[in-house]
Short mmCIF file of C-alpha atoms and ligand atoms in Angstrom, two decimals:
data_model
loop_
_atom_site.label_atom_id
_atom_site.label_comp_id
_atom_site.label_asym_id
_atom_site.label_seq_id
_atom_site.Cartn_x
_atom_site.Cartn_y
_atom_site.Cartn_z
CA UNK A 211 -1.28 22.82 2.71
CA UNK A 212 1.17 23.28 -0.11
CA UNK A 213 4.57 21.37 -0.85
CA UNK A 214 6.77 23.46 -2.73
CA UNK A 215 9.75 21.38 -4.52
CA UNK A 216 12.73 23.56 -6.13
CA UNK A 217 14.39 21.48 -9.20
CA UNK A 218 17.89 21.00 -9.88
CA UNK A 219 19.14 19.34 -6.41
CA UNK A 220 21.17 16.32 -6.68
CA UNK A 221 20.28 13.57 -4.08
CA UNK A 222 23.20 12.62 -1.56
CA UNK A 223 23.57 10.46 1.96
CA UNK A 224 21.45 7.71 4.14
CA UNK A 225 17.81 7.95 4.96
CA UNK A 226 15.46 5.83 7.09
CA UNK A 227 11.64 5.90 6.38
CA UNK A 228 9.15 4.86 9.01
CA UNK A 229 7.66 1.19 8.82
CA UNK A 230 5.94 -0.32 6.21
CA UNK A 231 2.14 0.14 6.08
CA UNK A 232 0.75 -3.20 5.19
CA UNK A 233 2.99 -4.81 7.96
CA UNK A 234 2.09 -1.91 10.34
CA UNK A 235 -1.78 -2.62 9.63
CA UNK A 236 -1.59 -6.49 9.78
CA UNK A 237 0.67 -6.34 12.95
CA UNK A 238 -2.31 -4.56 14.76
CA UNK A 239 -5.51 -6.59 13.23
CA UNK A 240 -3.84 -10.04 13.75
CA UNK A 241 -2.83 -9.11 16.99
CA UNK A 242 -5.99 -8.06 18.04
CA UNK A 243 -7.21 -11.86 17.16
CA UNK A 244 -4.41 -13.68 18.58
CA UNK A 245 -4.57 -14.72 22.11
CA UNK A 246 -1.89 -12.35 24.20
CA UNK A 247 -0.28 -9.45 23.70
CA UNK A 248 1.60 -8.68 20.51
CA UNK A 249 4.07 -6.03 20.67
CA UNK A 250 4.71 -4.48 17.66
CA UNK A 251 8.22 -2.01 16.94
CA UNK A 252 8.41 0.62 14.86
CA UNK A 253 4.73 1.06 14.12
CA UNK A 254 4.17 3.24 10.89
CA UNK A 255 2.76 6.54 12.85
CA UNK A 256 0.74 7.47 10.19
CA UNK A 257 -3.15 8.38 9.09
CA UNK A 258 -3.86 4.99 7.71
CA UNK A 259 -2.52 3.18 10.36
CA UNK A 260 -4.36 5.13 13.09
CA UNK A 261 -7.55 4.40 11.03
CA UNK A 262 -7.03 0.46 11.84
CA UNK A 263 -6.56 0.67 15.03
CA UNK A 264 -9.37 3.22 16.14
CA UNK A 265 -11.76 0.49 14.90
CA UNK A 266 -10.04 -1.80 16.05
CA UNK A 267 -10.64 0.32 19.67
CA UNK A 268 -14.38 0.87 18.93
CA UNK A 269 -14.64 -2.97 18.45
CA UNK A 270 -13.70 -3.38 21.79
CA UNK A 271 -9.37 -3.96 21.45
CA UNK A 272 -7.43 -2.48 24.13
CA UNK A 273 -4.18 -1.08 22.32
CA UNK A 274 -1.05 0.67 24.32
CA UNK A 275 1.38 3.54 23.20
CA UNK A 276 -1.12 4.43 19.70
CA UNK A 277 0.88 7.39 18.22
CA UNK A 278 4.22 6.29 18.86
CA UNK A 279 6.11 3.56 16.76
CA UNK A 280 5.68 1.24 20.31
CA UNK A 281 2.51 -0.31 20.00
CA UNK A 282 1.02 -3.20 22.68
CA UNK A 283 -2.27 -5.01 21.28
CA UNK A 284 -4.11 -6.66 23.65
CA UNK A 285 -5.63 -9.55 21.28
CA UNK A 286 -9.35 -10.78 22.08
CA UNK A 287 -8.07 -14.28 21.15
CA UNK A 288 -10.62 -15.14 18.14
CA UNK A 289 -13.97 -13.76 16.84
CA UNK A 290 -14.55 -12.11 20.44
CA UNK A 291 -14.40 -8.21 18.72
CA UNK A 292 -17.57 -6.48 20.43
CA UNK A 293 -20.27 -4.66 18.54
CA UNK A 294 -19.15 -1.45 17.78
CA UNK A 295 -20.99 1.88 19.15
CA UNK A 296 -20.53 3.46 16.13
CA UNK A 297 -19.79 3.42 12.25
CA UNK A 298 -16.37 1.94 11.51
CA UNK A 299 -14.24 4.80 9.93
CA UNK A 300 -11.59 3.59 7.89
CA UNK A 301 -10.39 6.83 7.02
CA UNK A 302 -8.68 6.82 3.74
CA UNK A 303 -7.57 3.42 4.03
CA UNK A 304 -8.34 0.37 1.41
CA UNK A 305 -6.44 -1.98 3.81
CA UNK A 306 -8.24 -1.04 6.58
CA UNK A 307 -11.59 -1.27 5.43
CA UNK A 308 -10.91 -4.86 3.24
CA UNK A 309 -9.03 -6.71 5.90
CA UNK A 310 -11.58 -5.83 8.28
CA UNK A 311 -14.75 -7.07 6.42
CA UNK A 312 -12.60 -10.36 6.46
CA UNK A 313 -12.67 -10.76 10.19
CA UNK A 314 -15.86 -9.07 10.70
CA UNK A 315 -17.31 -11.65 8.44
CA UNK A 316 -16.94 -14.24 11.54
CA UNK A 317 -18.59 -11.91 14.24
CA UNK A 318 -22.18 -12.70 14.45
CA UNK A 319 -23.46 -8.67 14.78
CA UNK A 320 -24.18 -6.17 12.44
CA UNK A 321 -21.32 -3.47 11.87
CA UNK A 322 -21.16 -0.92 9.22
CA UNK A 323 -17.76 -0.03 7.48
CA UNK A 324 -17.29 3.11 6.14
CA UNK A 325 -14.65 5.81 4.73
CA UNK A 326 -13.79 9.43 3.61
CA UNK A 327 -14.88 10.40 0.30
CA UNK A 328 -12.41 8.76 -1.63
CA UNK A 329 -12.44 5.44 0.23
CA UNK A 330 -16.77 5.78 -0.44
CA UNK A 331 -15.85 5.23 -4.21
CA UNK A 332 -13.34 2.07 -4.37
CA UNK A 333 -15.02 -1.11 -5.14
CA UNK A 334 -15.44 -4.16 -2.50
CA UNK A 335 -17.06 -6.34 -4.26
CA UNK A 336 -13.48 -8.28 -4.66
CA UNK A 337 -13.91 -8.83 -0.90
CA UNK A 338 -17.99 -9.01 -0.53
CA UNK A 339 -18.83 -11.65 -2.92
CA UNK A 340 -16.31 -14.45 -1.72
CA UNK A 341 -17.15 -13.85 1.67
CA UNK A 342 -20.82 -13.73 1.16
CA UNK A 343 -20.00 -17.40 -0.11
CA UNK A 344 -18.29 -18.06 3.06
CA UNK A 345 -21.89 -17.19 5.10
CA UNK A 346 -21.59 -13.60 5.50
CA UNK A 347 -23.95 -10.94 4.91
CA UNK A 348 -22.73 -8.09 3.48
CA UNK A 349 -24.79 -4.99 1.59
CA UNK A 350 -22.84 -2.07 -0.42
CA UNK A 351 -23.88 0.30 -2.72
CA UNK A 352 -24.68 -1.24 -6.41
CA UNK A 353 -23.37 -3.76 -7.06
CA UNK A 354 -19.72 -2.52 -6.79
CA UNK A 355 -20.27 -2.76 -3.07
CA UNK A 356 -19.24 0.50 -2.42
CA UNK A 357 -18.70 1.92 1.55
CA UNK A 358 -20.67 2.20 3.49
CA UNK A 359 -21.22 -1.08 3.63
CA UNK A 360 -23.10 -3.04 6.08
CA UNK A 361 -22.04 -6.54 7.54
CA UNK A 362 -23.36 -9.81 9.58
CA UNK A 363 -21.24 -12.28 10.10
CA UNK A 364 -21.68 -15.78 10.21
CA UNK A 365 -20.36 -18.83 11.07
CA UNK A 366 -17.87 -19.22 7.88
CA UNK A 367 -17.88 -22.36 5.49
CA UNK A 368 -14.37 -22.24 3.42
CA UNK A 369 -14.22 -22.17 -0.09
CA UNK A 370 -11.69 -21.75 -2.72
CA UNK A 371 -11.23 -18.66 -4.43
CA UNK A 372 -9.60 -17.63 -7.57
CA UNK A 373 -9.04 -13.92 -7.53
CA UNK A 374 -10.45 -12.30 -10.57
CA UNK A 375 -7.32 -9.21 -10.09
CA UNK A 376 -3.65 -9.84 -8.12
CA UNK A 377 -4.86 -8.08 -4.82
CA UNK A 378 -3.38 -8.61 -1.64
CA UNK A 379 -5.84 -7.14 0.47
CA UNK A 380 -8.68 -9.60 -0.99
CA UNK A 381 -6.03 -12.38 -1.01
CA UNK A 382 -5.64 -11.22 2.64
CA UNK A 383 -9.22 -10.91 3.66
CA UNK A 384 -10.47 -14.35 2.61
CA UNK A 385 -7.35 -16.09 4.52
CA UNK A 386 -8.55 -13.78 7.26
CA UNK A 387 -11.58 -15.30 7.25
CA UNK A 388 -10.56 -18.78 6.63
CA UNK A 389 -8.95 -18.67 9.87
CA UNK A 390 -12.74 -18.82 11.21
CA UNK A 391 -14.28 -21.36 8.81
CA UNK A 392 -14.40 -25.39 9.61
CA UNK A 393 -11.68 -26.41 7.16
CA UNK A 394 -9.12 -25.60 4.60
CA UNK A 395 -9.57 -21.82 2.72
CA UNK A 396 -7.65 -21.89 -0.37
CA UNK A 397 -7.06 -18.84 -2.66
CA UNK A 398 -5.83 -18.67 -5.99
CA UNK A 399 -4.10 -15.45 -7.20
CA UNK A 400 -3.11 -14.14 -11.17
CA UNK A 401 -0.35 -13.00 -10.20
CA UNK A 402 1.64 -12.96 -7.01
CA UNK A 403 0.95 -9.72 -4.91
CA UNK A 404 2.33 -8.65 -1.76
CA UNK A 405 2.24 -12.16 1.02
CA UNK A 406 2.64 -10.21 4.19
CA UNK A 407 -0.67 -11.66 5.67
CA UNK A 408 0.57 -15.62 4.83
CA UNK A 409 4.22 -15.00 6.04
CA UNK A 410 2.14 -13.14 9.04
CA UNK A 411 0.33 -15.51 10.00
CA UNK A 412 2.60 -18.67 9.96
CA UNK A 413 4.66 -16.48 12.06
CA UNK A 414 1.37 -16.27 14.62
CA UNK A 415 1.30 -20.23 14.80
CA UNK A 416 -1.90 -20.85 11.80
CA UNK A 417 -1.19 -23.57 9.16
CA UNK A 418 -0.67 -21.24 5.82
CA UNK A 419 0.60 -23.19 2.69
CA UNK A 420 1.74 -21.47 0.17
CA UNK A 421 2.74 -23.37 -3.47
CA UNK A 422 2.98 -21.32 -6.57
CA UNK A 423 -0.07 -18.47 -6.95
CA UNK A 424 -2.25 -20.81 -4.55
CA UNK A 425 -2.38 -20.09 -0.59
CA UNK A 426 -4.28 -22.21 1.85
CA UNK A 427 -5.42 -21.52 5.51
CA UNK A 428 -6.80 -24.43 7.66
CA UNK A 429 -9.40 -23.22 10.26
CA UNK A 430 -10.27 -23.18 12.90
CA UNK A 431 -6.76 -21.48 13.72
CA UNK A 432 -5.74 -20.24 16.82
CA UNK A 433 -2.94 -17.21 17.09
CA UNK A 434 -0.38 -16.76 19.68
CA UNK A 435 0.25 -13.60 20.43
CA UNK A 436 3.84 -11.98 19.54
CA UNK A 437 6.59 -9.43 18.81
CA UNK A 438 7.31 -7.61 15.31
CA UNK A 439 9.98 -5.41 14.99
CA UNK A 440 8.28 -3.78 11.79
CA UNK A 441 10.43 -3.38 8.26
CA UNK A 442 11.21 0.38 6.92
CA UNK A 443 8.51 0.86 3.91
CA UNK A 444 9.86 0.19 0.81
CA UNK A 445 7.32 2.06 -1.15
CA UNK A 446 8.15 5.02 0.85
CA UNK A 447 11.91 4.91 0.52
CA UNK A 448 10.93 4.55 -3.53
CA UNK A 449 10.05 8.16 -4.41
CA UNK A 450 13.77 9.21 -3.17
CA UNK A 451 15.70 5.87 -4.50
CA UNK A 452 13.71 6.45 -8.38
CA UNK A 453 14.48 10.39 -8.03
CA UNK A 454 18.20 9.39 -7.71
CA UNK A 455 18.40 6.49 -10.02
CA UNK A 456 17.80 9.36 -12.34
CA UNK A 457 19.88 11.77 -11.12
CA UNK A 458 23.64 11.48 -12.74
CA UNK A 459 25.78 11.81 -9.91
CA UNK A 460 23.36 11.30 -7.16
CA UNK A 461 23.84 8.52 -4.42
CA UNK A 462 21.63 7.73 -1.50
CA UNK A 463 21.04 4.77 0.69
CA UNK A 464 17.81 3.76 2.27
CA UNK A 465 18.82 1.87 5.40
CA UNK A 466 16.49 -1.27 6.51
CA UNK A 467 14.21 -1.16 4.32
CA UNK A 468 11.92 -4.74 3.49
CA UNK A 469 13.35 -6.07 0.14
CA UNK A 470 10.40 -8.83 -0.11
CA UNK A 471 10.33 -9.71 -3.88
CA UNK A 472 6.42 -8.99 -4.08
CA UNK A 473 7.10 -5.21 -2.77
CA UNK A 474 10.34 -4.28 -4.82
CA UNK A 475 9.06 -4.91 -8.46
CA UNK A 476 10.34 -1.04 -8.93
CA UNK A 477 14.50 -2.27 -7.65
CA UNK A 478 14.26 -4.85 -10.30
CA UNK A 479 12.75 -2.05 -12.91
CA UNK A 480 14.75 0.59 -12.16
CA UNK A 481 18.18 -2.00 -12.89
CA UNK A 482 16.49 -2.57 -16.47
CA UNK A 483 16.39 1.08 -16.69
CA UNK A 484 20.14 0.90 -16.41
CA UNK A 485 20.37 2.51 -12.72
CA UNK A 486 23.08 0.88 -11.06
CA UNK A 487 21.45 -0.60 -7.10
CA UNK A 488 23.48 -2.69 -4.32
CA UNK A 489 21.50 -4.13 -1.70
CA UNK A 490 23.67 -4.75 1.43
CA UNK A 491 23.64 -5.94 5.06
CA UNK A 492 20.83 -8.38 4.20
CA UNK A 493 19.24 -10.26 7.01
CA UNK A 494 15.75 -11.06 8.20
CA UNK A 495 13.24 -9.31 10.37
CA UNK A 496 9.68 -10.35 11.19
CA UNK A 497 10.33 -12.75 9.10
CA UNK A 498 10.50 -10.57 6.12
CA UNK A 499 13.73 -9.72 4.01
CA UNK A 500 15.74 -6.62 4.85
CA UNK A 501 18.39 -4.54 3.55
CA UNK A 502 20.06 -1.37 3.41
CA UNK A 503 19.97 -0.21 -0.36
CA UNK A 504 21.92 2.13 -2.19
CA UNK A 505 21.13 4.00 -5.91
CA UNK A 506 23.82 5.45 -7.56
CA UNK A 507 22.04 7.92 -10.36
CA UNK A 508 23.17 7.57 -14.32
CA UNK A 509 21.07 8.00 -17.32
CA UNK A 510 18.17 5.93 -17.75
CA UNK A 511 16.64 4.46 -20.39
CA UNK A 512 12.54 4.06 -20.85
CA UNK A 513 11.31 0.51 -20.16
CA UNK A 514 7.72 -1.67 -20.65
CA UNK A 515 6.18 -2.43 -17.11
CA UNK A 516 3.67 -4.88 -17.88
CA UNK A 517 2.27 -8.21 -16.48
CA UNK A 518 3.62 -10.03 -13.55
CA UNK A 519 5.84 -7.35 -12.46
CA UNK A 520 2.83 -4.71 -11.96
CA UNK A 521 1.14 -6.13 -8.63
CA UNK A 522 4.78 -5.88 -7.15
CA UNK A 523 5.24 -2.59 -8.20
CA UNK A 524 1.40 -1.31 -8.05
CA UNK A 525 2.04 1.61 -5.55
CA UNK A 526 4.99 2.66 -7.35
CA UNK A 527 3.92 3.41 -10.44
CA UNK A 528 3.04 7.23 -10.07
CA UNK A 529 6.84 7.83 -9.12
CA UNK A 530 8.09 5.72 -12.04
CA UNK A 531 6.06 7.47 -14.38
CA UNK A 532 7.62 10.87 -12.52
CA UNK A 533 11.24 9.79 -13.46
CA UNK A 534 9.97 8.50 -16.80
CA UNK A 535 9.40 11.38 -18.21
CA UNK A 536 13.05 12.14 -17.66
CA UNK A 537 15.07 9.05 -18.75
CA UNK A 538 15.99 8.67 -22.42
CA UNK A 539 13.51 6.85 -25.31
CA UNK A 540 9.39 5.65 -23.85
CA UNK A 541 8.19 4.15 -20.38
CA UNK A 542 5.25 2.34 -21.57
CA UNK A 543 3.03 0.88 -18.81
CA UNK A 544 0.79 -1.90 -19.32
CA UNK A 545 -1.96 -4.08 -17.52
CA UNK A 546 -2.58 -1.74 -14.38
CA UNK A 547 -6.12 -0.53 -15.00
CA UNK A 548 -6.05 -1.65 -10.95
CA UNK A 549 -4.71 2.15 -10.55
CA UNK A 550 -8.23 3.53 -12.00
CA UNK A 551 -9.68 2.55 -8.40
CA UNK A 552 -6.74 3.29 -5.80
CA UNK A 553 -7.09 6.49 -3.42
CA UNK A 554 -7.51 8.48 -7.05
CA UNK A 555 -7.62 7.43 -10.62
CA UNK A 556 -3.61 7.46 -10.63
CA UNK A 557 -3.35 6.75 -14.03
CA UNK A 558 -6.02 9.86 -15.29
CA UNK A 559 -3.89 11.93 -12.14
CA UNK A 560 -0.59 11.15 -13.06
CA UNK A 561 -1.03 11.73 -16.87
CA UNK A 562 -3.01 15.49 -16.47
CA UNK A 563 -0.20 16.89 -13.62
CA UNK A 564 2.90 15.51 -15.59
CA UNK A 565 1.18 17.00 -18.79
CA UNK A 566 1.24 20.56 -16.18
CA UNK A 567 4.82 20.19 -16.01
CA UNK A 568 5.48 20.42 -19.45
CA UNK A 569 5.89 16.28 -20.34
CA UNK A 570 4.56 14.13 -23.14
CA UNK A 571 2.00 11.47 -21.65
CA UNK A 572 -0.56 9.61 -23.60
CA UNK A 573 -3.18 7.75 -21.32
CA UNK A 574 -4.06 4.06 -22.11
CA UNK A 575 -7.20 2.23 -20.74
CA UNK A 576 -4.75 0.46 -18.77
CA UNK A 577 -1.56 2.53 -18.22
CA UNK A 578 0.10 4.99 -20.11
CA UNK A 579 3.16 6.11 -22.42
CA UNK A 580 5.13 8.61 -20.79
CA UNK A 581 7.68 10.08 -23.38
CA UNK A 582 11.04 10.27 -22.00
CA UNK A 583 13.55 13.81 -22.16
CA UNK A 584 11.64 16.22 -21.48
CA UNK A 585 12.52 19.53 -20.12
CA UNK A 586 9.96 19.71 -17.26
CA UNK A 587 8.96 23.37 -16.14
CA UNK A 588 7.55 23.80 -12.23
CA UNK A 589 4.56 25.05 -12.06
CA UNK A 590 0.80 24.55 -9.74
CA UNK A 591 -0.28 21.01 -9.89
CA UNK A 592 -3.11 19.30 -8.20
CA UNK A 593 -2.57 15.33 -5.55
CA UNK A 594 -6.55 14.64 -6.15
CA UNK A 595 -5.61 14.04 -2.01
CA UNK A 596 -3.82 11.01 -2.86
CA UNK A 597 -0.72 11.01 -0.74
CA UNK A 598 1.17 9.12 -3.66
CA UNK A 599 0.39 11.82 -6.48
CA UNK A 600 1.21 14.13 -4.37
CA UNK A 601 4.61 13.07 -3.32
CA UNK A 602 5.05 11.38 -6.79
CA UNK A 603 4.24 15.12 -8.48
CA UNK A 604 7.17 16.55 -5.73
CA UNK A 605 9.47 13.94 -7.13
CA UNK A 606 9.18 15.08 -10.68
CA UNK A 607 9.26 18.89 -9.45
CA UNK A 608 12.89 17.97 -8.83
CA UNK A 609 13.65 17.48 -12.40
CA UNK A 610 11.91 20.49 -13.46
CA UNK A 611 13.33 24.22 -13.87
CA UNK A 612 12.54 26.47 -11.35
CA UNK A 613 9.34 25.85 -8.25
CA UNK A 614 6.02 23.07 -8.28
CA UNK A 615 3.40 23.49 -5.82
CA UNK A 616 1.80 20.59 -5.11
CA UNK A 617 -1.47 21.40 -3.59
CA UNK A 618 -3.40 19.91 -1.07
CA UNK A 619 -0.51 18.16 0.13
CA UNK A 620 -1.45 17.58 3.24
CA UNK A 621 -2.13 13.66 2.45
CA UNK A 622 1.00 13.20 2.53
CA UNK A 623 0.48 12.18 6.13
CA UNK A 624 -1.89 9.50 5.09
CA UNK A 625 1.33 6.94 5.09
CA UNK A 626 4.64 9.07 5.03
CA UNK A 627 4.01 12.04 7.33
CA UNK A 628 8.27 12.87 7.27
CA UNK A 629 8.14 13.03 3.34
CA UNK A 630 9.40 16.28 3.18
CA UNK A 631 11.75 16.42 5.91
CA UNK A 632 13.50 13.44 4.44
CA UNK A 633 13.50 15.12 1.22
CA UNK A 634 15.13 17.96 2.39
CA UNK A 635 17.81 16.23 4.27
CA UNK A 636 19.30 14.15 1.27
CA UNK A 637 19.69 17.96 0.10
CA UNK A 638 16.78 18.95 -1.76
CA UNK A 639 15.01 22.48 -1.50
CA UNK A 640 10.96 21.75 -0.18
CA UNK A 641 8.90 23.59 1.76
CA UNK A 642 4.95 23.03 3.49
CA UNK A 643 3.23 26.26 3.32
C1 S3P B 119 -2.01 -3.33 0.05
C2 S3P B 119 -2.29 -3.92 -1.16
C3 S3P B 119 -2.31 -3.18 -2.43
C4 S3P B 119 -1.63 -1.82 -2.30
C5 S3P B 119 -2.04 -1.09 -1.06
C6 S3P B 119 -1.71 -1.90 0.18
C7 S3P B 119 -2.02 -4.17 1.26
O1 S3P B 119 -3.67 -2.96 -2.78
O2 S3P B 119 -1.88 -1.05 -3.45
O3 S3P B 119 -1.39 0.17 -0.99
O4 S3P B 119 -1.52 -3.74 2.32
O5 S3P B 119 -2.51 -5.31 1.17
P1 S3P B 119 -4.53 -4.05 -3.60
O6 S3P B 119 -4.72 -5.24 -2.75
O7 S3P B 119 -5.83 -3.35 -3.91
O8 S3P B 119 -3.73 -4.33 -4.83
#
């Protein structure tokens, strides 16, 4: 499929986006270790999400209402997952696949992991290696690990762990296994990334610490069953809030969306960019931070995103760099080679289909400099089937003069399957053909 994105709209009203995907994902793998039912609300109904749980249902988890945002997880209570009849298929999904191999490293039977043919090249050797140390066996291809990968688990020893690159989902796969090992886990992270899993967890009844860039789990750890009513995803309201931050005269509001401080790294960069953003009716739900949040589009100006601020902003980078190439003076991003081994090389994508559209972009080992004030021209550009490319590349088609075909768009379902519906409703011109 094709999106087609006509340029020149300006951005107006309220939008909600469906639930975050790393709470969706955790909401459905710690439930199905808890003891009880855990009900989880507004359930991201999306490809990732459905890859989770269909291993989760080949490992034996009986799960309610799959496909709607109402989802009941009967949890096994512990390392009680069967052996599966079949290879794991996590789909397209990094989350999937590295959370897993944390639990799976505490079932004693031998499971294979595996993925499409994007998910076959990302490393998991940031996950393998410290859970190998734990007791697990675990066999990849070279020494990458790369999927399929093959795993026995053990009974886990803890160990501390300092995290080579800010990841959550290795952060969240050694707790994950800590929660199985005869003592206290501890993790150390370069920077802080996203802490769904520790704020998760607590919330399930383990004993998480948390002090500075270091988390600890004590194990063995039992989890209670229980309810989440699941945030709106941030880093899917982002491609519409950065289009109208750089929109003069646009306004929109994304309602209930989490504003946790390790997912909205783009808020804080889009406010140095000069965009003017209110964040209202704050309040709290599954125990994350929520808000409704309004943009009000002005000229920008180009900013450095470097350091600290790039693991809280890591999926959002491919729309910044959209907008960036927009805003007035040089977006120069730094320090997030980590987006050479996401669903596609974002930073080698990003830089060849803005390039298509007529922008300035020079790639850095690590990043790149997008040029800002360009006059963008639409045209046929490529997603590499990376659903944030592609709706990245329809966020820049709205700056640009005349139509942009994305193709092979259809990944957009991977985590936002209502992308271009809500596109179209805050009154832009887009079309799936
Ligand atoms: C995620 C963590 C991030 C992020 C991904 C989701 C998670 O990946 O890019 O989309 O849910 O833990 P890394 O842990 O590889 O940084």
């Amino acid at each position: 499929m094709r999106l087609i994105v006509r340029g020149r709209a300006k951005l107006k009203g309220a939008f909600s986006v469906p639930g975050d995907k790393s709470i969706s994902h955790r909401a459905l793998l710690l439930g199905a270790i808890a003891e009880g039912e855990t009900l989880v609300e507004n359930c991201l109904v999306a490809e990732d999400v459905l890859s989770t749980a269909h291993c989760l249902q080949n490992l034996g988890v009986k799960i309610e209402g799959l496909g709607t945002t109402s989802v009941k997880v009967h949890g096994v209570g512990g390392a009680n997952f069967y052996r599966p009849s079949s290879h794991l298929d996590c789909g397209n999904s990094g989350t999937t696949m590295r959370l897993l191999m944390g639990i799976l490293a505490a079932h004693q039977f031998e499971s294979w992991l595996t993925g499409d043919a994007s998910l076959q090249k990302r490393p998991m050797e940031r996950v393998a290696i410290p859970l190998q140390r734990m007791g697990a066996k675990i066999e990849g291809r070279t020494e990458r690990f790369l999927p399929p990968i093959k795993m026995h688990g053990a009974k886990l020893r803890p160990i501390e762990w300092v995290l080579p690159v800010a990841s959550a989902q290795a952060k969240s796969a050694i707790l994950l296994a800590g929660l199985f090992a005869n003592g206290t886990t501890i993790v150390h992270e370069p920077a802080p990334s996203r802490d769904h899993t520790e704020r998760m967890l607590q919330a399930l009844g383990a004993k998480v610490t948390v002090r500075d860039l270091t988390v600890a789990v004590i194990g063995p750890a039992k989890l209670r069953g229980s309810s989440f009513v699941v945030p709106n995803d941030p880093s899917s309201a982002a491609f519409f809030l950065c289009a109208a931050a750089a929109m003069p005269g646009a306004e929109i509001t994304a309602l209930g969306i989490s504003v946790n401080p390790t997912r909205i790294g783009y808020i804080d960069i889009l406010q140095r960019m000069g965009a003017t953003v209110i964040l209202h009716n704050e309040r709290s739900q599954a125990g994350e931070p929520v808000a409704d949040v309004t943009v009000r589009g002005g000229k920008l100006k180009g900013v450095t995103i470097a350091g600290e601020l790039i693991p809280r902003t890591i999926d959002e980078l491919p729309v910044l760099a959209a907008i960036a190439t927009v805003v007035d003076g040089t977006t120069i991003v730094r320090d997030a080679q980590e987006l050479r081994v996401k669903e596609s090389d974002r930073i080698a994508a990003m830089v060849s289909e803005l390039r298509k559209l007529g922008a300035q972009v020079d790639e850095l080992p690590d990043g790149m400099v997008v040029y800002g004030n360009n006059k963008l021209k639409g045209t046929e550009v490529e997603s590499y089937g990376d659903h944030r490319i592609a709706m990245a590349l329809a966020i820049a088609g709205l700056f640009a003069e005349g139509e942009t075909v994305i193709h092979n768009a259809d990944c957009v379902a991977i985590s936002f399957p209502q992308f271009p519906q809500v596109l179209a409703s805050l009154g832009a011109e887009v079309e799936m053909a």
